[in-house]
Amino acid sequence: GAVVSQHPSRVICKSGTSVKIECRSLDFQATTMFWYRQFPKQSLMLMATSNEGSKATYEQGVEKDKFLINHASLTLSTLTVTSAHPEDSSFYICSALTGGSHTEAFFGQGTRLTVV
Amino acid sequence: GQNIDQPTEMTATEGAIVQINCTYQTSGFNGLFWYQQHAGEAPTFLSYNVLDGLEEKGRFSSFLSRSKGYSYLLLKELQMKDSASYLCAVRDSNYQLIWGAGTKLIIKP
């Protein structure tokens, strides 16, 4: 199946700093990528939809200035958590949609962010 | 509003069969997905249904009834490694994925 690589898998940062998370589709072009956040024992929460070459569409309640999304190419989307705070600590997951008539969503490995 | 319902937790015995149900109410329908998620890991794709009926893939099968807004995931010959959360997701008319909260499946020896 299609492969989506997310990096880093774990990151610990100090409060006030910024962290960039990369999501790459390795063997297909993804015009659409999604960024999710997942709290322990809870479902995936969609943060934003990222479309190549255009601005991301953020879900209600998600601060676009805090969670910067860039989808500069058909194989790469990045999420930057700016001025991170301990409450931003979470599991962040990206997924990418394949194209064609039978589109599927494949997930990256996820990034465990801990802000201290 | 849009809603996906699935049981919070289920328990089954190794070697047995278990059926995880999912009902949905969404604005439009463009396919239903089942994912498996082990604790601390990202979900992995299991199945995709867009037409009514049963899709079989080895020990896993997924069924869809669009008229009833209903799907189930059937797991046969359960193994301990099948202990995980199983997520049901529906793609709506805007091609957004709407997620259920997941069903935690506990397998006992």
Coordinates of N, CA and C in Angstrom, one line a residue:
Chain A
G1 N 0.8 -1.2 0.0 CA 0.0 0.0 0.0 C 0.8 1.2 0.0
A2 N 0.2 2.4 -0.1 CA 0.9 3.7 -0.2 C 1.6 3.9 1.2
V3 N 2.7 4.7 1.1 CA 3.5 5.0 2.3 C 3.5 6.5 2.6
V4 N 3.2 6.8 3.8 CA 3.2 8.2 4.3 C 4.2 8.2 5.4
S5 N 5.2 9.1 5.3 CA 6.3 9.2 6.3 C 6.1 10.5 7.1
Q6 N 6.1 10.3 8.4 CA 5.9 11.5 9.3 C 7.2 11.6 10.2
H7 N 7.7 12.8 10.3 CA 8.9 13.0 11.1 C 8.9 14.3 11.8
P8 N 9.3 14.4 13.1 CA 9.9 13.3 13.9 C 8.8 12.4 14.5
S9 N 9.1 11.3 15.0 CA 8.1 10.4 15.7 C 7.9 10.9 17.1
R10 N 9.0 11.4 17.7 CA 8.8 12.0 19.1 C 9.6 13.3 19.2
V11 N 9.1 14.3 19.9 CA 9.9 15.5 20.1 C 9.5 16.1 21.4
I12 N 10.5 16.5 22.1 CA 10.3 17.2 23.4 C 10.9 18.6 23.2
C13 N 10.1 19.6 23.5 CA 10.6 21.0 23.3 C 10.3 21.8 24.5
K14 N 10.9 22.9 24.6 CA 10.7 23.9 25.8 C 9.5 24.8 25.4
S15 N 8.8 25.2 26.5 CA 7.7 26.1 26.3 C 8.2 27.4 25.6
G16 N 7.4 27.8 24.6 CA 7.8 29.1 23.9 C 8.5 28.8 22.6
T17 N 9.0 27.7 22.4 CA 9.7 27.4 21.2 C 8.7 26.8 20.1
S18 N 9.2 26.7 18.9 CA 8.4 26.2 17.8 C 8.9 24.8 17.3
V19 N 8.0 24.0 16.9 CA 8.3 22.7 16.4 C 7.7 22.4 15.1
K20 N 8.5 21.9 14.1 CA 8.0 21.6 12.8 C 7.8 20.1 12.6
I21 N 6.7 19.7 12.1 CA 6.4 18.2 11.9 C 6.2 18.1 10.4
E22 N 6.9 17.1 9.8 CA 6.8 16.9 8.3 C 6.0 15.7 8.0
C23 N 5.3 15.8 6.9 CA 4.5 14.6 6.4 C 4.8 14.5 4.9
R24 N 5.3 13.3 4.6 CA 5.7 13.1 3.2 C 4.9 11.8 2.6
S25 N 4.4 12.0 1.4 CA 3.9 10.8 0.7 C 5.0 10.3 -0.1
L26 N 5.5 9.1 0.1 CA 6.7 8.6 -0.5 C 6.5 8.0 -1.9
D27 N 5.4 7.4 -2.2 CA 5.2 6.8 -3.5 C 4.0 7.2 -4.2
F28 N 3.4 8.3 -3.9 CA 2.3 8.8 -4.6 C 2.2 10.4 -4.4
Q29 N 1.5 11.0 -5.2 CA 1.3 12.5 -5.1 C 0.0 12.7 -4.4
A30 N 0.1 13.5 -3.4 CA -1.1 13.8 -2.5 C -1.5 15.3 -2.6
T31 N -2.5 15.5 -3.4 CA -3.0 16.9 -3.5 C -3.7 17.4 -2.2
T32 N -4.1 16.4 -1.4 CA -4.8 16.7 -0.1 C -4.2 15.9 1.0
M33 N -3.8 16.6 2.1 CA -3.3 16.0 3.3 C -4.1 16.6 4.5
F34 N -4.3 15.7 5.5 CA -5.0 16.1 6.7 C -4.1 16.1 7.9
W35 N -4.3 17.0 8.8 CA -3.6 17.0 10.1 C -4.6 16.8 11.2
Y36 N -4.3 15.8 12.0 CA -5.1 15.4 13.2 C -4.4 15.6 14.5
R37 N -5.2 15.7 15.5 CA -4.6 15.7 16.9 C -5.4 14.7 17.7
Q38 N -4.7 13.9 18.5 CA -5.4 12.9 19.2 C -5.0 12.9 20.7
F39 N -5.9 13.1 21.6 CA -5.7 13.0 23.0 C -5.8 11.6 23.5
P40 N -5.2 11.3 24.6 CA -5.3 9.9 25.1 C -6.7 9.4 25.2
K41 N -7.0 8.2 24.7 CA -8.3 7.5 24.7 C -9.4 8.3 24.0
Q42 N -9.0 9.2 23.1 CA -10.0 9.9 22.4 C -9.8 9.7 20.9
S43 N -10.8 10.1 20.1 CA -10.8 9.9 18.7 C -9.9 10.9 18.0
L44 N -9.6 10.7 16.8 CA -8.9 11.7 16.0 C -9.7 13.0 15.9
M45 N -9.0 14.1 16.1 CA -9.7 15.4 15.9 C -9.0 16.1 14.7
L46 N -9.8 16.3 13.6 CA -9.3 17.0 12.5 C -9.0 18.4 12.8
M47 N -7.7 18.8 12.5 CA -7.3 20.2 12.7 C -7.5 21.0 11.5
A48 N -7.0 20.5 10.4 CA -7.0 21.2 9.1 C -6.8 20.3 7.9
T49 N -7.3 20.8 6.8 CA -7.1 20.1 5.5 C -6.1 21.0 4.7
S50 N -5.1 20.3 4.2 CA -4.1 21.0 3.5 C -4.1 20.6 2.0
N51 N -4.2 21.6 1.2 CA -4.3 21.4 -0.3 C -3.0 22.0 -0.9
E52 N -2.4 21.3 -1.7 CA -1.2 21.7 -2.4 C -1.4 23.0 -3.1
G53 N -0.5 24.0 -2.8 CA -0.5 25.2 -3.5 C -1.6 26.2 -3.1
S54 N -2.3 25.9 -2.0 CA -3.3 26.9 -1.5 C -3.3 26.9 0.0
K55 N -4.0 27.8 0.6 CA -4.0 27.9 2.0 C -4.8 26.7 2.6
A56 N -4.4 26.3 3.8 CA -5.0 25.2 4.5 C -6.4 25.7 5.0
T57 N -7.3 24.7 5.1 CA -8.6 25.0 5.7 C -8.6 24.5 7.1
Y58 N -8.8 25.4 8.1 CA -8.8 25.0 9.5 C -10.2 24.7 10.0
E59 N -10.2 23.8 10.9 CA -11.5 23.4 11.6 C -11.8 24.5 12.6
Q60 N -13.0 24.6 13.0 CA -13.4 25.6 14.0 C -12.7 25.3 15.3
G61 N -12.2 26.4 15.9 CA -11.5 26.3 17.2 C -10.0 26.0 17.0
V62 N -9.5 25.8 15.8 CA -8.1 25.6 15.7 C -7.5 26.9 15.3
E63 N -6.4 27.4 16.0 CA -5.8 28.6 15.7 C -4.8 28.5 14.6
K64 N -5.1 29.2 13.5 CA -4.3 29.1 12.3 C -2.9 29.7 12.5
D65 N -2.9 30.7 13.4 CA -1.6 31.4 13.6 C -0.7 30.6 14.5
K66 N -1.3 29.6 15.2 CA -0.5 28.8 16.2 C -0.1 27.5 15.5
F67 N -0.9 27.0 14.6 CA -0.6 25.8 13.9 C -0.5 26.1 12.4
L68 N 0.7 26.4 12.1 CA 1.0 26.8 10.7 C 1.1 25.6 9.8
I69 N 0.4 25.6 8.7 CA 0.5 24.5 7.8 C 0.9 25.0 6.4
N70 N 1.9 24.2 5.9 CA 2.4 24.6 4.5 C 2.4 23.3 3.7
H71 N 1.8 23.4 2.5 CA 1.7 22.2 1.6 C 2.4 22.7 0.3
A72 N 3.7 22.7 0.3 CA 4.4 23.4 -0.7 C 4.6 22.5 -2.0
S73 N 4.4 21.2 -1.8 CA 4.6 20.3 -3.0 C 3.6 19.2 -2.9
L74 N 3.5 18.4 -3.9 CA 2.5 17.3 -3.9 C 2.9 16.1 -3.0
T75 N 4.1 16.2 -2.4 CA 4.5 15.1 -1.6 C 4.9 15.5 -0.2
L76 N 4.7 16.8 0.2 CA 5.2 17.3 1.5 C 4.2 18.3 2.0
S77 N 3.8 18.1 3.3 CA 3.1 19.1 4.0 C 3.7 19.2 5.4
T78 N 3.8 20.4 5.9 CA 4.4 20.6 7.2 C 3.4 21.3 8.2
L79 N 3.5 20.9 9.5 CA 2.7 21.5 10.5 C 3.7 22.1 11.5
T80 N 3.7 23.4 11.7 CA 4.5 24.0 12.7 C 3.7 24.5 13.9
V81 N 4.1 24.0 15.1 CA 3.4 24.4 16.3 C 4.2 25.6 16.8
T82 N 3.7 26.8 16.8 CA 4.5 28.0 17.2 C 4.2 28.3 18.6
S83 N 5.3 28.8 19.3 CA 5.2 29.2 20.7 C 4.5 28.1 21.5
A84 N 5.0 27.0 21.5 CA 4.4 25.8 22.1 C 4.2 26.0 23.6
H85 N 3.1 25.5 24.1 CA 2.8 25.4 25.5 C 2.5 24.0 25.9
P86 N 2.6 23.7 27.2 CA 2.4 22.4 27.7 C 1.0 21.8 27.2
E87 N 0.0 22.6 27.1 CA -1.3 22.1 26.6 C -1.3 21.7 25.2
D88 N -0.2 22.0 24.4 CA -0.1 21.6 23.1 C 0.5 20.2 23.0
S89 N 0.9 19.7 24.1 CA 1.4 18.3 24.1 C 0.3 17.3 23.7
S90 N 0.6 16.5 22.7 CA -0.4 15.6 22.1 C 0.2 14.7 21.1
F91 N -0.6 13.9 20.5 CA -0.2 13.0 19.4 C -0.7 13.6 18.1
Y92 N 0.2 14.0 17.2 CA -0.3 14.7 16.0 C -0.1 13.7 14.8
I93 N -1.1 13.5 14.0 CA -1.0 12.5 12.9 C -1.4 13.2 11.6
C94 N -0.7 12.9 10.6 CA -1.1 13.4 9.2 C -1.6 12.2 8.4
S95 N -2.4 12.5 7.4 CA -2.8 11.5 6.5 C -2.8 12.2 5.1
A96 N -2.6 11.3 4.1 CA -2.6 11.8 2.7 C -3.6 11.0 1.9
L97 N -4.3 11.7 1.0 CA -5.3 11.1 0.1 C -4.6 10.7 -1.2
T98 N -4.8 9.4 -1.6 CA -4.3 9.0 -2.9 C -5.3 9.6 -3.9
G99 N -4.9 9.6 -5.2 CA -5.8 10.1 -6.2 C -6.6 9.0 -6.9
G100 N -7.2 9.3 -8.0 CA -8.0 8.3 -8.7 C -9.4 8.1 -8.2
S101 N -10.1 7.1 -8.8 CA -11.5 6.9 -8.4 C -11.6 6.2 -7.1
H102 N -10.6 5.5 -6.7 CA -10.7 4.7 -5.4 C -9.7 5.4 -4.4
T103 N -10.0 6.6 -4.0 CA -9.1 7.3 -3.1 C -9.1 6.7 -1.7
E104 N -8.0 6.6 -1.1 CA -7.8 6.1 0.2 C -7.0 7.1 1.0
A105 N -7.1 7.0 2.3 CA -6.3 7.9 3.2 C -5.3 7.0 4.0
F106 N -4.1 7.3 3.8 CA -3.0 6.6 4.5 C -2.4 7.5 5.5
F107 N -2.0 7.0 6.7 CA -1.5 7.8 7.8 C 0.0 7.7 7.9
G108 N 0.5 8.8 8.4 CA 1.9 8.8 8.9 C 2.0 8.1 10.2
Q109 N 3.2 8.0 10.7 CA 3.4 7.2 11.9 C 3.0 8.0 13.2
G110 N 2.7 9.3 13.0 CA 2.3 10.1 14.1 C 3.5 10.7 14.8
T111 N 3.3 11.8 15.5 CA 4.4 12.5 16.2 C 3.9 12.8 17.7
R112 N 4.7 12.3 18.6 CA 4.3 12.5 20.0 C 5.1 13.8 20.4
L113 N 4.3 14.9 20.7 CA 4.9 16.1 21.1 C 4.7 16.3 22.6
T114 N 5.8 16.6 23.2 CA 5.8 16.9 24.7 C 6.4 18.3 24.9
V115 N 5.7 19.2 25.4 CA 6.2 20.5 25.7 C 6.4 20.7 27.2
V116 N 7.7 21.0 27.6 CA 8.0 21.1 29.0 C 8.3 22.5 29.4
Chain B
G1 N -26.6 17.4 12.5 CA -25.1 17.3 12.6 C -24.7 15.9 12.1
Q2 N -23.4 15.8 11.9 CA -22.8 14.5 11.5 C -22.4 13.7 12.7
N3 N -22.7 12.4 12.6 CA -22.5 11.5 13.7 C -22.1 10.1 13.3
I4 N -21.1 9.6 14.0 CA -20.7 8.2 13.8 C -20.7 7.5 15.1
D5 N -21.4 6.4 15.2 CA -21.6 5.7 16.5 C -21.0 4.3 16.4
Q6 N -20.2 4.0 17.4 CA -19.7 2.6 17.5 C -19.5 2.4 19.0
P7 N -19.5 1.1 19.4 CA -19.4 0.8 20.8 C -18.0 1.2 21.3
T8 N -18.0 1.6 22.6 CA -16.7 2.0 23.2 C -15.7 0.9 23.4
E9 N -16.2 -0.2 23.8 CA -15.3 -1.3 24.1 C -16.0 -2.6 23.9
M10 N -15.2 -3.6 23.5 CA -15.7 -5.0 23.3 C -14.6 -5.9 23.8
T11 N -15.1 -7.1 24.3 CA -14.2 -8.1 24.7 C -14.5 -9.4 24.0
A12 N -13.4 -10.1 23.5 CA -13.7 -11.4 22.8 C -12.5 -12.3 23.2
T13 N -12.7 -13.6 22.9 CA -11.8 -14.7 23.2 C -10.9 -15.0 22.0
E14 N -9.7 -15.3 22.3 CA -8.7 -15.7 21.2 C -9.3 -16.9 20.4
G15 N -9.3 -16.8 19.1 CA -9.8 -17.8 18.3 C -11.2 -17.6 17.9
A16 N -11.9 -16.7 18.5 CA -13.4 -16.5 18.3 C -13.6 -15.5 17.1
I17 N -14.8 -15.1 16.9 CA -15.2 -14.1 15.9 C -15.8 -13.0 16.7
V18 N -15.6 -11.8 16.2 CA -16.2 -10.6 16.8 C -16.7 -9.6 15.7
Q19 N -17.8 -9.0 15.9 CA -18.4 -8.0 15.0 C -18.5 -6.7 15.6
I20 N -17.8 -5.7 15.0 CA -17.9 -4.3 15.5 C -18.8 -3.5 14.6
N21 N -19.8 -3.0 15.2 CA -20.8 -2.2 14.4 C -20.5 -0.7 14.3
C22 N -21.0 -0.1 13.3 CA -20.8 1.3 13.1 C -22.0 1.9 12.4
T23 N -22.7 2.9 13.0 CA -23.8 3.5 12.3 C -23.4 5.0 12.1
Y24 N -24.0 5.5 11.0 CA -23.6 6.9 10.7 C -24.7 7.7 10.2
Q25 N -24.6 9.0 10.5 CA -25.5 10.0 9.8 C -24.6 11.1 9.4
T26 N -24.5 11.2 8.1 CA -23.6 12.3 7.5 C -24.2 13.0 6.4
S27 N -23.7 14.1 6.0 CA -24.2 14.9 4.9 C -23.5 14.3 3.7
G28 N -24.2 13.4 3.0 CA -23.6 12.8 1.9 C -22.8 11.6 2.3
F29 N -22.5 10.8 1.3 CA -21.7 9.6 1.6 C -20.8 9.3 0.4
N30 N -19.5 9.2 0.6 CA -18.5 8.8 -0.4 C -17.6 7.8 0.1
G31 N -18.1 6.8 0.8 CA -17.2 5.7 1.2 C -17.1 5.6 2.7
L32 N -16.9 4.4 3.2 CA -16.7 4.2 4.6 C -15.4 3.4 4.8
F33 N -14.6 3.8 5.8 CA -13.3 3.2 6.1 C -13.3 2.6 7.4
W34 N -12.5 1.5 7.5 CA -12.2 0.9 8.9 C -10.7 1.0 9.0
Y35 N -10.3 1.4 10.2 CA -8.8 1.5 10.5 C -8.6 0.8 11.9
Q36 N -7.4 0.3 12.0 CA -6.9 -0.4 13.2 C -5.9 0.6 13.9
Q37 N -6.0 0.8 15.2 CA -5.0 1.6 15.8 C -4.5 1.0 17.1
H38 N -3.3 0.6 17.2 CA -2.7 0.1 18.4 C -2.3 1.3 19.2
A39 N -2.3 1.1 20.5 CA -2.0 2.2 21.5 C -0.7 2.9 21.2
G40 N -0.7 4.2 21.1 CA 0.5 5.0 20.8 C 1.0 5.0 19.4
E41 N 0.2 4.4 18.5 CA 0.6 4.3 17.1 C -0.5 5.0 16.2
A42 N -0.1 5.3 15.0 CA -1.1 5.9 14.1 C -2.0 4.8 13.5
P43 N -3.2 5.2 13.1 CA -4.1 4.2 12.5 C -3.5 3.5 11.2
T44 N -3.9 2.3 11.0 CA -3.5 1.6 9.7 C -4.8 1.2 9.0
F45 N -4.8 1.4 7.7 CA -6.0 1.1 6.9 C -6.3 -0.4 6.9
L46 N -7.6 -0.7 7.1 CA -8.1 -2.1 7.0 C -9.0 -2.3 5.8
S47 N -10.0 -1.4 5.6 CA -10.9 -1.7 4.5 C -11.6 -0.4 4.1
Y48 N -12.2 -0.5 2.9 CA -13.0 0.6 2.3 C -14.2 0.0 1.6
N49 N -15.4 0.5 1.9 CA -16.6 0.1 1.3 C -17.3 1.4 0.7
V50 N -17.7 1.3 -0.5 CA -18.5 2.4 -1.1 C -19.8 1.8 -1.6
L51 N -19.9 0.5 -1.9 CA -21.1 -0.1 -2.4 C -21.6 -1.1 -1.3
D52 N -22.9 -1.3 -1.4 CA -23.5 -2.2 -0.4 C -22.9 -3.6 -0.5
G53 N -22.8 -4.3 0.6 CA -22.3 -5.7 0.6 C -21.1 -5.9 1.4
L54 N -20.6 -7.1 1.2 CA -19.5 -7.6 2.1 C -18.2 -7.6 1.3
E55 N -17.1 -7.0 1.9 CA -15.8 -7.0 1.4 C -14.9 -7.9 2.3
E56 N -14.3 -8.9 1.7 CA -13.5 -9.8 2.5 C -12.0 -9.7 2.3
K57 N -11.3 -9.7 3.3 CA -9.8 -9.6 3.2 C -9.2 -10.5 4.3
G58 N -9.0 -11.7 3.9 CA -8.4 -12.6 4.9 C -9.3 -12.8 6.1
R59 N -8.7 -12.5 7.3 CA -9.5 -12.7 8.5 C -10.5 -11.6 8.8
F60 N -10.3 -10.5 8.0 CA -11.2 -9.3 8.3 C -12.2 -9.2 7.1
S61 N -13.4 -8.8 7.5 CA -14.4 -8.5 6.5 C -15.2 -7.3 6.9
S62 N -15.6 -6.5 5.9 CA -16.4 -5.3 6.2 C -17.6 -5.3 5.4
F63 N -18.7 -4.9 6.0 CA -20.1 -4.9 5.4 C -20.6 -3.5 5.4
L64 N -21.4 -3.2 4.4 CA -22.0 -1.8 4.3 C -23.4 -1.9 3.8
S65 N -24.3 -1.2 4.5 CA -25.7 -1.0 4.0 C -25.9 0.5 4.0
R66 N -25.9 1.1 2.8 CA -26.0 2.6 2.7 C -27.4 3.0 3.1
S67 N -28.5 2.2 2.8 CA -29.8 2.6 3.1 C -30.1 2.6 4.6
K68 N -29.3 1.8 5.4 CA -29.5 1.8 6.8 C -28.4 2.6 7.5
G69 N -27.5 3.2 6.8 CA -26.4 3.9 7.4 C -25.6 3.1 8.4
Y70 N -25.2 1.9 7.9 CA -24.7 0.9 8.9 C -23.6 0.1 8.2
S71 N -22.6 -0.2 9.0 CA -21.5 -1.0 8.6 C -21.0 -1.9 9.8
Y72 N -20.4 -3.0 9.5 CA -19.7 -3.7 10.5 C -18.4 -4.2 10.0
L73 N -17.5 -4.4 11.0 CA -16.2 -5.0 10.7 C -16.2 -6.4 11.4
L74 N -15.9 -7.4 10.7 CA -16.0 -8.8 11.3 C -14.5 -9.3 11.3
L75 N -14.1 -9.7 12.5 CA -12.8 -10.3 12.7 C -12.9 -11.8 13.1
K76 N -12.3 -12.6 12.3 CA -12.4 -14.1 12.5 C -11.1 -14.6 13.1
E77 N -11.1 -15.7 13.7 CA -9.9 -16.4 14.3 C -9.1 -15.4 15.0
L78 N -9.7 -14.8 16.0 CA -9.0 -13.7 16.7 C -7.7 -14.1 17.3
Q79 N -6.7 -13.2 17.2 CA -5.4 -13.4 17.7 C -5.1 -12.3 18.7
M80 N -4.2 -12.5 19.7 CA -3.9 -11.5 20.7 C -3.5 -10.2 20.1
K81 N -2.8 -10.2 19.0 CA -2.3 -9.0 18.4 C -3.5 -8.2 17.8
D82 N -4.7 -8.7 17.7 CA -5.8 -8.0 17.2 C -6.4 -7.0 18.3
S83 N -5.8 -7.1 19.5 CA -6.2 -6.2 20.6 C -5.8 -4.8 20.1
A84 N -6.7 -3.9 19.9 CA -6.5 -2.6 19.4 C -7.8 -1.8 19.4
S85 N -7.7 -0.6 19.0 CA -8.9 0.2 18.8 C -9.2 0.1 17.3
Y86 N -10.5 0.1 17.0 CA -11.0 0.0 15.6 C -11.8 1.2 15.3
L87 N -11.4 2.0 14.3 CA -12.0 3.3 14.0 C -12.8 3.2 12.7
C88 N -14.0 3.6 12.8 CA -14.9 3.7 11.6 C -14.9 5.2 11.1
A89 N -14.8 5.4 9.9 CA -14.8 6.8 9.3 C -15.6 6.8 8.0
V90 N -16.3 7.9 7.9 CA -17.2 8.1 6.7 C -16.7 9.3 6.0
R91 N -16.6 9.2 4.6 CA -16.3 10.4 3.8 C -17.6 11.0 3.4
D92 N -17.7 12.3 3.7 CA -19.0 12.9 3.4 C -19.0 13.6 2.0
S93 N -20.0 14.4 1.7 CA -20.1 14.9 0.4 C -19.0 15.9 0.0
N94 N -18.4 16.5 1.0 CA -17.2 17.4 0.8 C -15.9 16.6 0.8
Y95 N -16.0 15.3 0.8 CA -14.8 14.4 0.9 C -14.0 14.6 2.2
Q96 N -14.7 15.1 3.2 CA -14.0 15.1 4.5 C -14.3 13.8 5.2
L97 N -13.3 13.4 6.0 CA -13.5 12.1 6.8 C -14.1 12.5 8.1
I98 N -15.2 11.8 8.4 CA -15.8 12.0 9.7 C -15.5 10.7 10.5
W99 N -15.0 10.9 11.7 CA -14.5 9.8 12.5 C -15.4 9.4 13.6
G100 N -15.5 8.1 13.9 CA -16.1 7.6 15.1 C -15.1 7.7 16.2
A101 N -15.5 7.4 17.4 CA -14.6 7.5 18.6 C -13.7 6.3 18.7
G102 N -14.1 5.3 18.0 CA -13.3 4.1 18.0 C -13.8 3.0 19.0
T103 N -13.6 1.8 18.7 CA -14.0 0.7 19.6 C -12.7 0.0 20.1
K104 N -12.6 0.0 21.4 CA -11.4 -0.7 22.0 C -11.7 -2.2 22.1
L105 N -11.0 -3.0 21.4 CA -11.2 -4.5 21.4 C -10.2 -5.1 22.3
I106 N -10.7 -5.9 23.3 CA -9.8 -6.6 24.2 C -9.9 -8.1 23.9
I107 N -8.8 -8.7 23.6 CA -8.8 -10.2 23.4 C -8.3 -10.9 24.6
K108 N -9.0 -11.9 25.0 CA -8.6 -12.7 26.2 C -8.2 -14.1 25.7
P109 N -7.2 -14.6 26.4 CA -6.8 -16.0 26.0 C -7.9 -17.0 26.2

